[in-house]
Short mmCIF file of C-alpha atoms in Angstrom, two decimals:
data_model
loop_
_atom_site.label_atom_id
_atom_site.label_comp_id
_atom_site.label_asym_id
_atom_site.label_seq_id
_atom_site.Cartn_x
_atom_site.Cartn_y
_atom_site.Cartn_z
CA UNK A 11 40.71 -24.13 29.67
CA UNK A 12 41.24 -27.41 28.60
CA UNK A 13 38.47 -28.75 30.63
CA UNK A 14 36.60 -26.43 28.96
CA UNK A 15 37.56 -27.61 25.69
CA UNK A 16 37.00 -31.30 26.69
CA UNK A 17 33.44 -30.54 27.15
CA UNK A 18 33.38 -28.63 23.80
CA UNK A 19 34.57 -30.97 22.11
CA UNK A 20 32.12 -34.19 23.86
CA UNK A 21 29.15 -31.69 22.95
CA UNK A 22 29.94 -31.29 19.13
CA UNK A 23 31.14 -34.91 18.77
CA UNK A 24 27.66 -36.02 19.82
CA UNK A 25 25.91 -33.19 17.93
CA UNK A 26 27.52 -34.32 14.70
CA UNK A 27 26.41 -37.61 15.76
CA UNK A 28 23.10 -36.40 15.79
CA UNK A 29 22.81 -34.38 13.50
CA UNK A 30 24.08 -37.13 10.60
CA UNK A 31 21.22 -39.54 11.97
CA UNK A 32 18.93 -37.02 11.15
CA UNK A 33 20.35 -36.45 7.95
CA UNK A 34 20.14 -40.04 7.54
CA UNK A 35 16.30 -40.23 7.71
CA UNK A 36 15.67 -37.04 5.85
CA UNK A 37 17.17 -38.25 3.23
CA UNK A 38 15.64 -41.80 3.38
CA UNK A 39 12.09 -39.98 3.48
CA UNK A 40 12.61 -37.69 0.74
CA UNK A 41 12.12 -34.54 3.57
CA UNK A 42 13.99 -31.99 1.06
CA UNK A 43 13.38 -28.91 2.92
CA UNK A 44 14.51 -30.75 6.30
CA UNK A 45 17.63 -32.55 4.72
CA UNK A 46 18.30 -29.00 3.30
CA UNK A 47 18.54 -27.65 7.09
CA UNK A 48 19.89 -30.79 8.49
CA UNK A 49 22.84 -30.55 5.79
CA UNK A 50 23.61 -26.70 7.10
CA UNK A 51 23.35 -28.26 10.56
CA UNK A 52 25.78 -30.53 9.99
CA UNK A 53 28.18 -28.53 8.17
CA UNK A 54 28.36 -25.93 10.95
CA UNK A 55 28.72 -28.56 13.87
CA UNK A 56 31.42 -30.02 11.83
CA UNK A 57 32.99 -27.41 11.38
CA UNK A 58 33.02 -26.10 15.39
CA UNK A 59 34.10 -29.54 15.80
CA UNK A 60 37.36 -29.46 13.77
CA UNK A 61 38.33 -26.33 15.55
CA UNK A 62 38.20 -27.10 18.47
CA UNK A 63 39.93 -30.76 18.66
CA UNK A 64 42.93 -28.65 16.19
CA UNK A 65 43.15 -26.39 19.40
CA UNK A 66 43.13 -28.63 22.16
CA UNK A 67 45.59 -31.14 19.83
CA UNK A 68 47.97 -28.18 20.00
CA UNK A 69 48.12 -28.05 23.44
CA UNK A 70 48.27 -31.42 24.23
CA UNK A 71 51.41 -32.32 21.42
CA UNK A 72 53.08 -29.22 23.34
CA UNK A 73 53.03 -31.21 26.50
CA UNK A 74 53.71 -34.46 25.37
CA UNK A 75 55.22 -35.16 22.16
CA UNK A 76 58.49 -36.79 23.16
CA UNK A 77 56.22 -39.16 25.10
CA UNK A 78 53.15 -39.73 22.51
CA UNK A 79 54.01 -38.44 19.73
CA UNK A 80 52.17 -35.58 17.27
CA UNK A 81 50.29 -38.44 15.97
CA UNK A 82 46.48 -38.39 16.86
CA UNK A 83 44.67 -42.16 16.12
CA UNK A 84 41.39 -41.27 17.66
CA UNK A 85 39.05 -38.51 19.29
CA UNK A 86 39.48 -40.69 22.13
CA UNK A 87 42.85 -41.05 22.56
CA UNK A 88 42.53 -36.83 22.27
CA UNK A 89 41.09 -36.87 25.27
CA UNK A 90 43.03 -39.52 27.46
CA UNK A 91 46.01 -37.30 26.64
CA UNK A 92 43.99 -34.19 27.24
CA UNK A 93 42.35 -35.36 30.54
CA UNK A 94 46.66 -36.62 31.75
CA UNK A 95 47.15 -33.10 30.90
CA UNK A 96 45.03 -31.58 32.77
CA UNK A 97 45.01 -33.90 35.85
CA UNK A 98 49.00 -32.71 35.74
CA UNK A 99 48.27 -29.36 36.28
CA UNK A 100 45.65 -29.58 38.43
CA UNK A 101 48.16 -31.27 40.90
CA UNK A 102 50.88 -28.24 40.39
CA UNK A 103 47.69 -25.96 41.28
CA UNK A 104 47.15 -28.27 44.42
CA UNK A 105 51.10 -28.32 45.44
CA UNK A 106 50.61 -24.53 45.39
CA UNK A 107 47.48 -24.33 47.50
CA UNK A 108 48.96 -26.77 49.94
CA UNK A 109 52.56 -26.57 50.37
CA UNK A 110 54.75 -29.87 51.19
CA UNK A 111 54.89 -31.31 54.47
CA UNK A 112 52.02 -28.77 55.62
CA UNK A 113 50.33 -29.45 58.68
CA UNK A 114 47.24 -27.60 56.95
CA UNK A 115 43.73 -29.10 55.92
CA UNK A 116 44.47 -32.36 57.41
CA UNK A 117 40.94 -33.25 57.48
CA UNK A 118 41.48 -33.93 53.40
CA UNK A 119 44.05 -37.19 54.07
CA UNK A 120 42.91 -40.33 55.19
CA UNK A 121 44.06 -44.28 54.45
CA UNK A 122 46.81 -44.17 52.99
CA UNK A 123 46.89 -40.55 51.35
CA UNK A 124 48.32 -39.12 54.45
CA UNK A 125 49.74 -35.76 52.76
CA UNK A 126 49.44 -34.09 49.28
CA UNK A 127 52.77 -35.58 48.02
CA UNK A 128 50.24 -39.04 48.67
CA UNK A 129 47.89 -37.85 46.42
CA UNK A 130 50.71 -36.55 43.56
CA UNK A 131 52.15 -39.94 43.26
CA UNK A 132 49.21 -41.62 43.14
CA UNK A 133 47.46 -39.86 40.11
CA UNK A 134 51.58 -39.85 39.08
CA UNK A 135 51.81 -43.55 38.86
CA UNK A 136 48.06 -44.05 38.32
CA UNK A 137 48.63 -42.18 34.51
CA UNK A 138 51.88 -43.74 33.87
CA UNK A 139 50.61 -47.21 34.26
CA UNK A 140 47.33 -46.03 31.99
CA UNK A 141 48.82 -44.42 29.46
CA UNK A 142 50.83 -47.43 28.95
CA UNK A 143 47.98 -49.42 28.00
CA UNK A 144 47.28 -48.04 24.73
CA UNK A 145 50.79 -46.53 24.43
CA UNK A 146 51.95 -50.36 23.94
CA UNK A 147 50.06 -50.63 20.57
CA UNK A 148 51.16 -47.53 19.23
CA UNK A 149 54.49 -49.06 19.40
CA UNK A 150 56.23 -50.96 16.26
CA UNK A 151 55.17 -54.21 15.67
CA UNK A 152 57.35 -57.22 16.99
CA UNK A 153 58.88 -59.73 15.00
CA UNK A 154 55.73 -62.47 15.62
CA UNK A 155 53.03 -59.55 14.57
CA UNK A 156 55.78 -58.81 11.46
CA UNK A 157 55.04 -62.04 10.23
CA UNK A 158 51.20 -61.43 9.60
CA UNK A 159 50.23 -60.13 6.19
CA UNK A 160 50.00 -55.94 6.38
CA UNK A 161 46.57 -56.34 6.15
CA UNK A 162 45.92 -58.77 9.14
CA UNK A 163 48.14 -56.84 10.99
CA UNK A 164 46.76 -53.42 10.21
CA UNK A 165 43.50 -54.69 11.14
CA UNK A 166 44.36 -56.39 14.87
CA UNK A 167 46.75 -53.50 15.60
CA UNK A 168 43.81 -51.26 15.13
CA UNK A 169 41.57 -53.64 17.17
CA UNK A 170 43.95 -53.56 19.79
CA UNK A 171 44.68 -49.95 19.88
CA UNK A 172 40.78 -49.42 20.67
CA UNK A 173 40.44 -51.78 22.82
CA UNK A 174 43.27 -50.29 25.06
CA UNK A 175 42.08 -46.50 24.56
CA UNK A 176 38.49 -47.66 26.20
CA UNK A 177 40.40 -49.12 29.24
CA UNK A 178 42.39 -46.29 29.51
CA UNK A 179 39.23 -44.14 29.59
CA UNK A 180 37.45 -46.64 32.36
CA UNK A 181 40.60 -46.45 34.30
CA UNK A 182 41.06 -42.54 34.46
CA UNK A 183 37.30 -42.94 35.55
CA UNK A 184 38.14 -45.23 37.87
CA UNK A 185 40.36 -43.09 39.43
CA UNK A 186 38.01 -40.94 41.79
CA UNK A 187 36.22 -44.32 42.84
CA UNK A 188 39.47 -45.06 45.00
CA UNK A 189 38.19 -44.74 48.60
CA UNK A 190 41.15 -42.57 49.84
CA UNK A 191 41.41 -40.38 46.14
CA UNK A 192 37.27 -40.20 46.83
CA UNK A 193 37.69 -38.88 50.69
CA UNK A 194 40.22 -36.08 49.73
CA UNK A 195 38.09 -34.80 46.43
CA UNK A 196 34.64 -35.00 48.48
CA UNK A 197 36.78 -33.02 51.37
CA UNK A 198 38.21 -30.86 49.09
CA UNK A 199 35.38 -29.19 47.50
CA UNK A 200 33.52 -28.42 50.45
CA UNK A 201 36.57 -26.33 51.79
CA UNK A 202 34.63 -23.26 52.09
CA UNK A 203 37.69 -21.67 53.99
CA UNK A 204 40.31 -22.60 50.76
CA UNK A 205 38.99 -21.52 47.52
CA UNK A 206 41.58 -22.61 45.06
CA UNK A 207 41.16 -26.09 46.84
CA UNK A 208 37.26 -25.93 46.57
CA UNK A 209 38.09 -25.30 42.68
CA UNK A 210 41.07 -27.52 42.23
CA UNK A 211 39.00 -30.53 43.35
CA UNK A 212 36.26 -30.05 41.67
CA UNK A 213 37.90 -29.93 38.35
CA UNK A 214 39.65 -32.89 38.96
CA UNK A 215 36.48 -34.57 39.88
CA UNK A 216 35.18 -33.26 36.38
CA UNK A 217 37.71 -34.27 34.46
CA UNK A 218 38.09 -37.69 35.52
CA UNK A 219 34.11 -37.99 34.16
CA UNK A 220 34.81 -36.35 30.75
CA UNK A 221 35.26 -38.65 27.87
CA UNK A 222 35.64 -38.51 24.27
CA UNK A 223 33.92 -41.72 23.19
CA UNK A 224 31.94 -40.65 19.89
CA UNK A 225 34.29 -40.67 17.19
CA UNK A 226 33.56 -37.82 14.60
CA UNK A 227 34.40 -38.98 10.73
CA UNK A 228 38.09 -39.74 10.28
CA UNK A 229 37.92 -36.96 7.71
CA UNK A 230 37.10 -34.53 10.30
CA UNK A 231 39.75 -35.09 12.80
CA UNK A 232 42.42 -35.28 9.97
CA UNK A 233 41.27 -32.15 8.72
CA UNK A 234 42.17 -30.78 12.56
CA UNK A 235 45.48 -32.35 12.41
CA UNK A 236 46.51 -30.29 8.84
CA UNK A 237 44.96 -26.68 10.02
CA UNK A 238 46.85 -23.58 10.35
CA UNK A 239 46.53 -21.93 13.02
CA UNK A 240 44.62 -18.82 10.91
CA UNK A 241 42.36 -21.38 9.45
CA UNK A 242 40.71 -22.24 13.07
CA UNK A 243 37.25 -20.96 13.68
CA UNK A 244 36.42 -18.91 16.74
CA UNK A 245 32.78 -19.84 18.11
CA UNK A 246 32.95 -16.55 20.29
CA UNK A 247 32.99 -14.74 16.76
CA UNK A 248 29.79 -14.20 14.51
CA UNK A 249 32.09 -15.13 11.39
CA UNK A 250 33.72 -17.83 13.18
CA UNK A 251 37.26 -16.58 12.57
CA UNK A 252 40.16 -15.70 14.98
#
């Protein structure tokens, strides 16, 4: 599900992206009929949009919000926290597919991931250390950056804070480039004769290449953050209500 919504969300982010550039030269060339169906355009994709990163920000605060915080400060940092989510339990559907010291589907180890509990503690410490990248500026400020006038400070913090969200995106897609990580996901979903392996695998694969990287309006995703639950839209629905 939440890979699902990962996608979703990467779709309607770049639609609304879209969609405003379009906007943008209808209305520069006077195109009234076009702007006029460009502007619905937009409004609908926005509003898909808001639904859908309010529903996945509700799962992900559920998992981690005495470790992050209900805070959002970007689509992207959404979906680093999303993606740690779902590499999590991805690994608890692995453990159960492939019990502890099992002498089963050996053919998936190799280097030095010699058995699953390899592969758990390296995505474990792999997330840890990359989460604390951007984790660090979300912290207060230190007595040097306290100095600074509020505005300078608001201003690098923010800086900062990006910078470390794209590094913690290359790095989770850096992940599945490891040699020995690489080996046991290729292995893994070609297991014809293990299923939930097969499927396991390639979802981690897929997540690991899903990214959040165009920011919608900061309107948008604060309007997500303040929605009630009855307020979300349902694309499955003609109306677009639960």
């Amino acid at each position: 599900m939440i890979l699902t919504m990962l996608h979703a969300i990467a779709r309607e982010s770049e639609a609304v992206y879209a969609t405003s550039r379009a906007l943008f030269v209808a209305r520069a060339t006077a195109r009234t009929i076009e702007h006029t169906m460009t502007t619905h355009q937009l409004g609908h994709s926005c509003n898909l949009l808001v639904s859908r990163i309010a529903a996945l920000q509700k799962l992900v605060i559920e998992f981690d919000e005495d470790i992050a915080g209900v805070e959002m400060g970007s689509l992207a940092e959404l979906g680093v926290r999303a993606q740690t989510l779902a590499l999590l339990l991805l690994l608890d559907e692995l453990c159960d597919a492939m019990p502890y010291r099992s002498s089963t589907h050996l053919e998936l180890f190799t280097g030095r991931l010699r058995t699953i509990e390899d592969v758990v503690w390296y995505l474990f410490d792999s997330l840890a250390r990359i989460n604390k990248l951007w984790l660090h500026h979300r912290a207060k400020p230190h007595a040097l950056a306290a100095e600074l006038t509020p505005r300078v400070f608001n201003t690098t913090g923010f800086l900062e804070y990006r910078s470390a969200i794209r590094r913690a995106q290359r790095a989770i897609a850096e992940l599945g480039a490891d040699p020995d990580f690489a080996h046991f996901l290729r292995v893994g979903s070609s297991s014809t004769d293990a299923p939930r392996i097969r499927r396991a695998c390639d979802q981690l694969a897929d997540v690991l290449s899903v990214a959040l990287a165009r920011e919608p309006d900061p309107a948008l995703f604060l309007a997500a953050a303040v929605l009630e639950p009855e307020e979300l839209l349902d694309p499955a629905r003609p109306d677009g209500r639960r």
